[in-house]
GROMACS .gro file of C-alpha atoms in nm:
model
  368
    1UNK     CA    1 -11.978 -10.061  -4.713
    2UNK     CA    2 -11.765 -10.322  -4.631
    3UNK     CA    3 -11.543 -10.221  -4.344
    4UNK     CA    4 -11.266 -10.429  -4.251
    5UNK     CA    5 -11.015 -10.172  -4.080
    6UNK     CA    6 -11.121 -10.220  -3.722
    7UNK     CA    7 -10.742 -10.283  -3.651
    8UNK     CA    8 -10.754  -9.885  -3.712
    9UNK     CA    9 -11.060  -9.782  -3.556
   10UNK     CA   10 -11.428 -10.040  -3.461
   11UNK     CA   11 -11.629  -9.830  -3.676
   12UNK     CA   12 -11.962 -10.022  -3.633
   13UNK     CA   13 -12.034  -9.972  -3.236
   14UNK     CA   14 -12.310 -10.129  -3.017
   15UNK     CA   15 -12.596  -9.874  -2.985
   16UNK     CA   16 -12.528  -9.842  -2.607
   17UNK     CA   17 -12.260  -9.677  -2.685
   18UNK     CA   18 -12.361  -9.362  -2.882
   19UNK     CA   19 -12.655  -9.355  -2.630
   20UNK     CA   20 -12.415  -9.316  -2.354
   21UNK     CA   21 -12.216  -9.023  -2.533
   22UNK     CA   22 -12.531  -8.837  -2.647
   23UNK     CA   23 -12.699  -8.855  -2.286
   24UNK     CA   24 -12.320  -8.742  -2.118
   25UNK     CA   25 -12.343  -8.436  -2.333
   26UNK     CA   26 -12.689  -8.355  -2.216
   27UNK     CA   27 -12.644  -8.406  -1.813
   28UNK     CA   28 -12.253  -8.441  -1.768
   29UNK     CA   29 -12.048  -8.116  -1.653
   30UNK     CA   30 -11.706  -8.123  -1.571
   31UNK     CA   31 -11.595  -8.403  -1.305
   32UNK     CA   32 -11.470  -8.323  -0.964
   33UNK     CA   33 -11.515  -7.914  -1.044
   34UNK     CA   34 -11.823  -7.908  -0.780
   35UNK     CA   35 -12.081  -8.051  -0.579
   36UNK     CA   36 -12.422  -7.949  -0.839
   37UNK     CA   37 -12.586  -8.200  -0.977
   38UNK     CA   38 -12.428  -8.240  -1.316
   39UNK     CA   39 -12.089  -8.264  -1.223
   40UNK     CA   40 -12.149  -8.552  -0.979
   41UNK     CA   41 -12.320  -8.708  -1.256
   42UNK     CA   42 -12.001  -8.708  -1.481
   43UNK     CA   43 -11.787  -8.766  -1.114
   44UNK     CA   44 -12.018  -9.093  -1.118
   45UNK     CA   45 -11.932  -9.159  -1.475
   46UNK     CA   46 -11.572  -9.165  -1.509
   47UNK     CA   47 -11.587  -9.373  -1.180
   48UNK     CA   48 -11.792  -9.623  -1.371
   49UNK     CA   49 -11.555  -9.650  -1.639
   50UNK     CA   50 -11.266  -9.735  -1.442
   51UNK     CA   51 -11.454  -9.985  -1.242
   52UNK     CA   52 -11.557 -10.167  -1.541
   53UNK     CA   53 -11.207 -10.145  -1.673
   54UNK     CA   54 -11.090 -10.279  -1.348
   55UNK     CA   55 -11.288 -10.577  -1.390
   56UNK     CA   56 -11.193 -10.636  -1.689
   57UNK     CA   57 -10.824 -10.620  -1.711
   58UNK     CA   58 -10.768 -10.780  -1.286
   59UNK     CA   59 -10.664 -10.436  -1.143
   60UNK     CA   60 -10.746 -10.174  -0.922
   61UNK     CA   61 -10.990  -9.892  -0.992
   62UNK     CA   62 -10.743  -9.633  -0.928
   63UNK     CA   63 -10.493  -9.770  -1.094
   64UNK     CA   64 -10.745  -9.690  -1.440
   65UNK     CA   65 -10.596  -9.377  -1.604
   66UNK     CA   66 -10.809  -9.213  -1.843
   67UNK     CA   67 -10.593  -9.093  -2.173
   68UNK     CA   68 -10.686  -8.941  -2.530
   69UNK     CA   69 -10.561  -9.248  -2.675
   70UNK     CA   70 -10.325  -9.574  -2.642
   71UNK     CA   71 -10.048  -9.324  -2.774
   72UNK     CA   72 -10.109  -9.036  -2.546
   73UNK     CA   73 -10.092  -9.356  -2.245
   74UNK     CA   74  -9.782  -9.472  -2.398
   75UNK     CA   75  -9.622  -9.120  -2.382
   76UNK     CA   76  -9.659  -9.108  -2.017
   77UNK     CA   77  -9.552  -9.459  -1.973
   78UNK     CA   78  -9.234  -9.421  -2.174
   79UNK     CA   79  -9.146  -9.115  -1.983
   80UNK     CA   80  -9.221  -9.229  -1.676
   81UNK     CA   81  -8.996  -9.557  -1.661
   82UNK     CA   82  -8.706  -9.463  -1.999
   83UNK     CA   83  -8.435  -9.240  -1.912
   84UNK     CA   84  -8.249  -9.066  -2.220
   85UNK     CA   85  -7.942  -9.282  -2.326
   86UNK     CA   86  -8.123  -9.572  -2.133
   87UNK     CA   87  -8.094  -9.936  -2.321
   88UNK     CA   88  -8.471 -10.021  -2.422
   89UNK     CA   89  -8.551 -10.381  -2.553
   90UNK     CA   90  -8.808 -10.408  -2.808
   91UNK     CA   91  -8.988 -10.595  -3.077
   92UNK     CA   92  -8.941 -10.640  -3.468
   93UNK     CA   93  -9.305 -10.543  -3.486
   94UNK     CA   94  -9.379 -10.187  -3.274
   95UNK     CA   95  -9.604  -9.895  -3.388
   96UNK     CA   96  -9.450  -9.543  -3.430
   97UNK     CA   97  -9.651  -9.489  -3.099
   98UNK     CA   98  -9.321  -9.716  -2.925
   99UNK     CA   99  -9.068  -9.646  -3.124
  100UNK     CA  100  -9.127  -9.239  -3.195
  101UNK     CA  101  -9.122  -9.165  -2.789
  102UNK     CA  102  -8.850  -9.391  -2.793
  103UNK     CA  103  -8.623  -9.221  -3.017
  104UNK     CA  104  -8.736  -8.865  -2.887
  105UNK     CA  105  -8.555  -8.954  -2.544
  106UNK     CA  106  -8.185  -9.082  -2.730
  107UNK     CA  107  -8.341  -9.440  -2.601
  108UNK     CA  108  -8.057  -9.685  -2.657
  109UNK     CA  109  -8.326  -9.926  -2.914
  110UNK     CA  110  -8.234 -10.243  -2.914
  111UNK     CA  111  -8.491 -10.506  -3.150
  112UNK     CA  112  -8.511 -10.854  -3.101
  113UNK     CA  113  -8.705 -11.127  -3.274
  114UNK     CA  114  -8.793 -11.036  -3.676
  115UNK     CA  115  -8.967 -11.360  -3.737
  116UNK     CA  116  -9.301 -11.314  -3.781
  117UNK     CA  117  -9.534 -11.587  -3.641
  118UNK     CA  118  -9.214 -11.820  -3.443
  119UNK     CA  119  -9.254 -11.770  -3.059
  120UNK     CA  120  -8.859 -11.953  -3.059
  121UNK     CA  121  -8.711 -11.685  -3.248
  122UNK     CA  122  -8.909 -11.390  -3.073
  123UNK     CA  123  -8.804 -11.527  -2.711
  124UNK     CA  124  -8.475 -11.625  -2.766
  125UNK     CA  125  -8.408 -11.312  -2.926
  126UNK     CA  126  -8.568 -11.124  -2.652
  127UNK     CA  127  -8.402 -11.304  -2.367
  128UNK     CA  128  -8.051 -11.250  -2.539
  129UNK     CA  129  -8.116 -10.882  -2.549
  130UNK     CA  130  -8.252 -10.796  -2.206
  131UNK     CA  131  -7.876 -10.893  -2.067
  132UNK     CA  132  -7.775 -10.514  -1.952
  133UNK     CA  133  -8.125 -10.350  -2.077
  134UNK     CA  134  -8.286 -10.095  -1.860
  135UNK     CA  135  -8.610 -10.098  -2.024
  136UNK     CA  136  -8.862 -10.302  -2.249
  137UNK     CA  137  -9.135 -10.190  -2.485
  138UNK     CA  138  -9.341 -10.444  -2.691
  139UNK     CA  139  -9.654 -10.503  -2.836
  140UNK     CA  140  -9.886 -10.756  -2.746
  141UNK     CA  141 -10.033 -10.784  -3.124
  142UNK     CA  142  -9.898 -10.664  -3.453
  143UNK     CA  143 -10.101 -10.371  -3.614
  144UNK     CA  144  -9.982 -10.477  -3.954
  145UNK     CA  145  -9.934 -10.875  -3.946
  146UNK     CA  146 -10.184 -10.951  -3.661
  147UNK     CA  147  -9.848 -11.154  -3.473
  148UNK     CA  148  -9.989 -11.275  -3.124
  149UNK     CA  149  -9.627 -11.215  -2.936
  150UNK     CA  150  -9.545 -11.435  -2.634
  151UNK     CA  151  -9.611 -11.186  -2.403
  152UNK     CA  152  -9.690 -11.380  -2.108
  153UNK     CA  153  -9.314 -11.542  -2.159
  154UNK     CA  154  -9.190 -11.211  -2.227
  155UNK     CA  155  -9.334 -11.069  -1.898
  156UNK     CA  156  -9.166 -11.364  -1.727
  157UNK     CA  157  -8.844 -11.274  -1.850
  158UNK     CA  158  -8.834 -10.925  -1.783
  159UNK     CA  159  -8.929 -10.995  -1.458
  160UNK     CA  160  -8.677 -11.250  -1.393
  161UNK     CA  161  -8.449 -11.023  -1.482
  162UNK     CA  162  -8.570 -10.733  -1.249
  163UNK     CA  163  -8.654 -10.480  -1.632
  164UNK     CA  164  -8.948 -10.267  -1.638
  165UNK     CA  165  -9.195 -10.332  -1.910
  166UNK     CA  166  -9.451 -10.165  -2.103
  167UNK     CA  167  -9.724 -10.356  -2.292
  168UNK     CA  168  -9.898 -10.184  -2.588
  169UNK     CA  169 -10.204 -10.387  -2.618
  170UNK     CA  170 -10.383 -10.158  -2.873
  171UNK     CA  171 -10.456 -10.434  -3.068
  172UNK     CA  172 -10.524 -10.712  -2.821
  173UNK     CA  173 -10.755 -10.497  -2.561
  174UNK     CA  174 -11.085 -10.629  -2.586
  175UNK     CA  175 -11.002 -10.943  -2.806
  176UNK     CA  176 -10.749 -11.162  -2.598
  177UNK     CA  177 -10.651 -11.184  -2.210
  178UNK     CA  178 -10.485 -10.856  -2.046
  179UNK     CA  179 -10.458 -10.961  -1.691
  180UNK     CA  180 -10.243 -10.682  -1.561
  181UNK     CA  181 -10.190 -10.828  -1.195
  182UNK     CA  182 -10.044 -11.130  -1.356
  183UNK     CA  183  -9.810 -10.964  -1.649
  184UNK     CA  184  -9.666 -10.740  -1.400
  185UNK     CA  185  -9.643 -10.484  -1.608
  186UNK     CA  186  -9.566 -10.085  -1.468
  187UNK     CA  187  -9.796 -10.009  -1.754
  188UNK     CA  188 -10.032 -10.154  -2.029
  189UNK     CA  189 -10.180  -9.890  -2.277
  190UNK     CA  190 -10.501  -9.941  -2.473
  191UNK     CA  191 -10.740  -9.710  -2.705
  192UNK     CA  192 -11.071  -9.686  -2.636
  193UNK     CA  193 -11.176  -9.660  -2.990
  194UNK     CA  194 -11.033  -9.972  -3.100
  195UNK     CA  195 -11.152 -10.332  -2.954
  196UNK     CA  196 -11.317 -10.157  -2.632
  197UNK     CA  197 -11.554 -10.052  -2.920
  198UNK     CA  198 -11.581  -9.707  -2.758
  199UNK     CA  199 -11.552  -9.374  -2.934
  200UNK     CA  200 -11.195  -9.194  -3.076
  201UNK     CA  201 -11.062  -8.971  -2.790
  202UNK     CA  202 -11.004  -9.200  -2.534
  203UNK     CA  203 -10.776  -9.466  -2.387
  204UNK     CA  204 -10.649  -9.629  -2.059
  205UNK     CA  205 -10.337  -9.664  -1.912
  206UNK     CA  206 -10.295  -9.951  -1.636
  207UNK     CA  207 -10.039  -9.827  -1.384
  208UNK     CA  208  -9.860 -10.022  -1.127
  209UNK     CA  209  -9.641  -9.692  -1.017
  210UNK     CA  210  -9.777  -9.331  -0.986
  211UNK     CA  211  -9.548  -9.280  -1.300
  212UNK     CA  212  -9.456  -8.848  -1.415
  213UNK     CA  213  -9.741  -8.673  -1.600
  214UNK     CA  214  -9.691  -8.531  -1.960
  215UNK     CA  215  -9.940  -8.297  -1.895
  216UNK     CA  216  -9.949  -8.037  -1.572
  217UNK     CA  217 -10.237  -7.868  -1.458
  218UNK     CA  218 -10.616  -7.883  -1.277
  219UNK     CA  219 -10.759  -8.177  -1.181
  220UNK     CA  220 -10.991  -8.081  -0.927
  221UNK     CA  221 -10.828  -8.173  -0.622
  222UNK     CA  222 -10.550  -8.080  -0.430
  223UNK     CA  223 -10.545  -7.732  -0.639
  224UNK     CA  224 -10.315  -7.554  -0.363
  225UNK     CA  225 -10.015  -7.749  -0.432
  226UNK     CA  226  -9.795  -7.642  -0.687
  227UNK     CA  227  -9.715  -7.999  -0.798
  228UNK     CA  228  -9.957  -8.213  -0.961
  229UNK     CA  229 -10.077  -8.432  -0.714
  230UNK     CA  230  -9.861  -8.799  -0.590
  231UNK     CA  231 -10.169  -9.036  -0.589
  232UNK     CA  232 -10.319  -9.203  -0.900
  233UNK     CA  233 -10.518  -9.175  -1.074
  234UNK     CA  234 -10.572  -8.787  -1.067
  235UNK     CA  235 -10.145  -8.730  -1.118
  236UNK     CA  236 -10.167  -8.771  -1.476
  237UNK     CA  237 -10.522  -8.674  -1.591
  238UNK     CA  238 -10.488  -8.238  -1.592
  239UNK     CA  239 -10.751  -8.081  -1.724
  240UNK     CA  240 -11.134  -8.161  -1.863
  241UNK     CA  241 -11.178  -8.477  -1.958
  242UNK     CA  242 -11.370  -8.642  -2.217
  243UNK     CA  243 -11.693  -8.758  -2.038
  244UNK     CA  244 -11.885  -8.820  -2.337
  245UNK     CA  245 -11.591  -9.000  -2.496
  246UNK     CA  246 -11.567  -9.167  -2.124
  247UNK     CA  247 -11.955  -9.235  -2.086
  248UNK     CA  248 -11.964  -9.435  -2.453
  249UNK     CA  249 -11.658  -9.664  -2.351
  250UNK     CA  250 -11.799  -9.763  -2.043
  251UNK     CA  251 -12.089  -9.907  -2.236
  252UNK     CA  252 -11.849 -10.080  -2.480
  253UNK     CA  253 -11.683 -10.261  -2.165
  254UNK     CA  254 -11.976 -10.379  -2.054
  255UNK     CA  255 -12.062 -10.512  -2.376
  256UNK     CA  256 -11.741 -10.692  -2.406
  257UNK     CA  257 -11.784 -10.835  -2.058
  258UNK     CA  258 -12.165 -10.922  -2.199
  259UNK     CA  259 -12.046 -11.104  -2.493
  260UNK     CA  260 -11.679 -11.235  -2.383
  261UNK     CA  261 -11.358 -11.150  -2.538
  262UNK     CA  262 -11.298 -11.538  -2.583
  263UNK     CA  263 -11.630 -11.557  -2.736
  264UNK     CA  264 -11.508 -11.246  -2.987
  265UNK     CA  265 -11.141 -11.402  -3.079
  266UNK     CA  266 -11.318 -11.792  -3.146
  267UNK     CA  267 -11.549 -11.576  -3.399
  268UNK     CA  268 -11.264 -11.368  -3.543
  269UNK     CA  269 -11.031 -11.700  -3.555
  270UNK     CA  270 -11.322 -11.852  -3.810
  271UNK     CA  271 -11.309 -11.533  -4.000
  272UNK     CA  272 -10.935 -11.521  -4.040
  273UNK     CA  273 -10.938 -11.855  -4.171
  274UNK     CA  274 -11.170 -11.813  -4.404
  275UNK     CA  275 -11.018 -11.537  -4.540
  276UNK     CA  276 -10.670 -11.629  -4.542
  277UNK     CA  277 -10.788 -11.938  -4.749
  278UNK     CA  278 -10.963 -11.701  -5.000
  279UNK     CA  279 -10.643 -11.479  -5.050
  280UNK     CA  280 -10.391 -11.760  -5.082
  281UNK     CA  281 -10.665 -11.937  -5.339
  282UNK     CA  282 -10.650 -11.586  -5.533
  283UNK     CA  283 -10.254 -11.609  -5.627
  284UNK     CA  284 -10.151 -11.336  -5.316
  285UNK     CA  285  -9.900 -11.327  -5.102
  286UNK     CA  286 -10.041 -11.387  -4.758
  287UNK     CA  287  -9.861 -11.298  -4.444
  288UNK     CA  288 -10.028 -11.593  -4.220
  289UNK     CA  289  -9.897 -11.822  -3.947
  290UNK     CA  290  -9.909 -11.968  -3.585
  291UNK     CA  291 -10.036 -11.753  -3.327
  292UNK     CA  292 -10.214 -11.497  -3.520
  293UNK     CA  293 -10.542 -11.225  -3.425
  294UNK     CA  294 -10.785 -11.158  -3.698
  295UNK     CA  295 -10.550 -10.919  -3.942
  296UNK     CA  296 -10.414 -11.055  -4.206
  297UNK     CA  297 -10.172 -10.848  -4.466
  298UNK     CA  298 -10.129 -10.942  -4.840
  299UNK     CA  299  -9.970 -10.847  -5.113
  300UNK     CA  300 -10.130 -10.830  -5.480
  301UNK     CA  301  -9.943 -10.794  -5.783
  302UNK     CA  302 -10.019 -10.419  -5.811
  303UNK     CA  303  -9.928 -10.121  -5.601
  304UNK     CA  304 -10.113 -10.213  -5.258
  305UNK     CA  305 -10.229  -9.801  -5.250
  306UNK     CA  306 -10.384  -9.820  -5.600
  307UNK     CA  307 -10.581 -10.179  -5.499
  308UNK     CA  308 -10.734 -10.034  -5.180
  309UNK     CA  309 -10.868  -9.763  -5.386
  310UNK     CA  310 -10.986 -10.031  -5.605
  311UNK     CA  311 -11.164 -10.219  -5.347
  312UNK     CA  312 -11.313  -9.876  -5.212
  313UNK     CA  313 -11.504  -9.828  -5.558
  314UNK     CA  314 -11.614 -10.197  -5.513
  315UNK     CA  315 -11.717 -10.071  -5.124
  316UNK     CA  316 -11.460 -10.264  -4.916
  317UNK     CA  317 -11.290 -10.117  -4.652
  318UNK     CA  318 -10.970 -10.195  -4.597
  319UNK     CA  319 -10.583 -10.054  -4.491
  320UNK     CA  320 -10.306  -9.993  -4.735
  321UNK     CA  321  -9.927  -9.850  -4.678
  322UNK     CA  322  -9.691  -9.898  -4.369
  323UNK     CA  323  -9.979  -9.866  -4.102
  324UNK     CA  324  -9.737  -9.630  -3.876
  325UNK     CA  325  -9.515  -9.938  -3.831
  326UNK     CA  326  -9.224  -9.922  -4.045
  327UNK     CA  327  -9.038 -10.158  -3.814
  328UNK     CA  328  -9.261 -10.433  -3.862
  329UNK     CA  329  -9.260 -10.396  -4.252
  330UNK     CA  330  -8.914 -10.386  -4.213
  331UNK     CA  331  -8.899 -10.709  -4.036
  332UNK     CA  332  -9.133 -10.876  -4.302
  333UNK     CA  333  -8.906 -10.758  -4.566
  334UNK     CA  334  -9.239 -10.521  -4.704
  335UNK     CA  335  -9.113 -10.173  -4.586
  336UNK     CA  336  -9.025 -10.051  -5.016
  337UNK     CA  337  -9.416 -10.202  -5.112
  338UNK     CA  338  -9.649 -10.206  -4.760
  339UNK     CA  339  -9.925 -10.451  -4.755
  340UNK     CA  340 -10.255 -10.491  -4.798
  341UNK     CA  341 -10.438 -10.501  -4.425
  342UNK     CA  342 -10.760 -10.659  -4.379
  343UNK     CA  343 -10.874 -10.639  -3.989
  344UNK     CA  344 -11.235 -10.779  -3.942
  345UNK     CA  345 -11.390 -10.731  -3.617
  346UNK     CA  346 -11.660 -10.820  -3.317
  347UNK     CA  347 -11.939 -10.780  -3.601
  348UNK     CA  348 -11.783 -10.915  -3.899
  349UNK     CA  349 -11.969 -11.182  -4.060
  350UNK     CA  350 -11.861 -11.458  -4.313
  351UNK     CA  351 -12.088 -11.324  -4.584
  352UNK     CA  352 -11.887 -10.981  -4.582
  353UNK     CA  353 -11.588 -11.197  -4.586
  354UNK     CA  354 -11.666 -11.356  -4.924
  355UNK     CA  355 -11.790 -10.986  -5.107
  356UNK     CA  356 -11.476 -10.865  -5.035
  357UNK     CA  357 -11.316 -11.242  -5.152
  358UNK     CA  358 -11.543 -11.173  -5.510
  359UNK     CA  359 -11.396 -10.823  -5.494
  360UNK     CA  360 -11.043 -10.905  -5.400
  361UNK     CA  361 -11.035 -11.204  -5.709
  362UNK     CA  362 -11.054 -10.860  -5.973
  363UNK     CA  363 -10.708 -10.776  -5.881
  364UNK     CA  364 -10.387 -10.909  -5.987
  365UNK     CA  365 -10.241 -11.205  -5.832
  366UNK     CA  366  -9.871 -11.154  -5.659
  367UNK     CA  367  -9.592 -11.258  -5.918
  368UNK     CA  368  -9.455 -11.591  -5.842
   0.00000   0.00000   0.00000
């Protein structure tokens, strides 16, 4: 198989990493729930991972919370700085991860900037809309279009303007930059799973506040209190946590620090090219521009569902639909057809880019 979905999942990932999750389940207990051998040796573990993580993204150890996943992070970041009624700036391009919390509270949503690919229209619109907002949400990558937003000007704005700000950075973690010191976020959410290249079940949340847990109950300190505890990072981790999950995405940290995220995004940049050149050369219609990550969506002259099934027979990979972002189909003008997502990643080689080109050239080209 062909996989090119890593923008849902990093299927392929580096043999540390399943090492890692297979020895945790063999000599890891439950963290911080006593002094015996095996539960120091899963203490020591999740210690590891936020240190890497702290290394990685210019922050503090325990400022590393350990989630289920960048949406479970997001949850507790949304709730912790949106009120309900509160006016929250966001993107044309947000997952249902942003917007669904959003909407949950009776968040006041306002979007700005539906121009996918132009900085100019994404910042001016942005700036124009923080006037009077309380909040902002945005995404550092698009899911669907691969959009690199101007989140470093964005940042800059909001704090200019003295707004909170959340950064998703489920699809940028791991690929490009996340310097949380310098964004100045009061929280950036990530999956583990994705471009850390660790297993499904875990995520990190970068917190610059202490922020109000979703979930209440042991951590393993503190356990007369009645409240969850007030420090970070234990205030919004209750219950067991995932040390196997935890053990394998410390190893894929440590091979991104290894290899270099710029090193990944030059290799992903020659990929992207090369495959946006095939798809435009097949007759598609190819959602491509200026400041773009390696996914690219198209559009073939068939229904997109029906052609990834297609592909599947041929043994290519690849995402079809809305991708749990309506919004940014709706800015694109795609929400009544979807796209066609192809999302290489760390391991994706130009040969497997031209067997899914040979496969890609038996469909139909989009209808000029």
């Amino acid at each position: 198989m062909i996989y090119l979905d890593y923008g849902a999942t990093s299927f392929h990932k580096p043999p540390a990493v399943y090492r890692a999750a297979e020895k945790a389940m063999h000599c890891c207990a439950n963290p911080g729930r006593g002094g015996y051998g095996a539960a120091m040796e899963a203490a020591k573990t999740v210690f590891d991972c936020r240190a890497a993580a702290a290394e990685l993204f210019s922050c503090e150890s325990d400022q590393v919370v350990l989630t289920a996943s960048c949406t479970h992070g997001l949850n507790i970041a949304i709730r912790s700085v949106v009120k309900p009624g509160d006016t929250v700036v966001i993107s044309g391009f947000e997952h249902n991860a942003v917007t669904r919390p959003l909407y949950a509270l009776g968040a006041d949503i306002r979007v700005a900037g539906r121009k996918l690919f132009d900085w100019d229209d994404t910042l001016t619109e942005f700036e124009r809309a923080l006037k009077g907002a309380d909040a902002a949400v945005f995404t550092h990558v698009s899911n669907v279009f691969g959009y690199i937003l101007p989140v470093g000007e964005m940042a800059a704005l909001c704090r200019q303007r003295g707004v909170p700000f959340i950064l998703d950075a489920a699809q940028s973690a791991g690929t490009l930059p996340v310097d949380f010191s310098a964004l100045g976020a009061e929280f950036i959410a990530m999956p583990g799973h994705k471009g850390l290249l660790g297993l499904p079940g875990t995520g990190l949340l970068l917190c610059s506040q202490p922020g109000k847990p979703l979930l209440f109950g042991g951590t393993g300190t503190q356990s007369i209190r009645k409240e969850m505890p007030e420090q970070l990072p234990e205030r919004l981790e209750a219950g067991t946590m995932n040390v196997p999950g935890i053990a394998g995405l410390t190893q894929g940290l440590k091979c991104l620090k290894r290899i270099g995220t710029d090193t990944i995004f030059r290799q992903e940049q020659q990929i992207l090219g090369h495959c946006v050149r095939g798809l435009v050369g097949q007759g598609f219609r190819v959602f491509a521009g200026a400041h773009q990550a390696a996914t690219v969506s198209f559009l073939p002259g068939m229904d997109c569902e029906e052609a990834a099934e297609n592909l599947a027979k041929r043994g290519i990979a690849v995402r079809a639909g809305l991708h749990c972002a309506p919004l940014a189909h709706e800015s694109a003008g795609t929400l009544e057809t979807g796209t066609l997502r192809v999302s290489p990643g760390y391991d994706t080689t130009l040969g497997q880019i031209d067997v899914f080109l040979r496969a890609s050239a038996k469909l139909p080209p989009f209808p000029s």
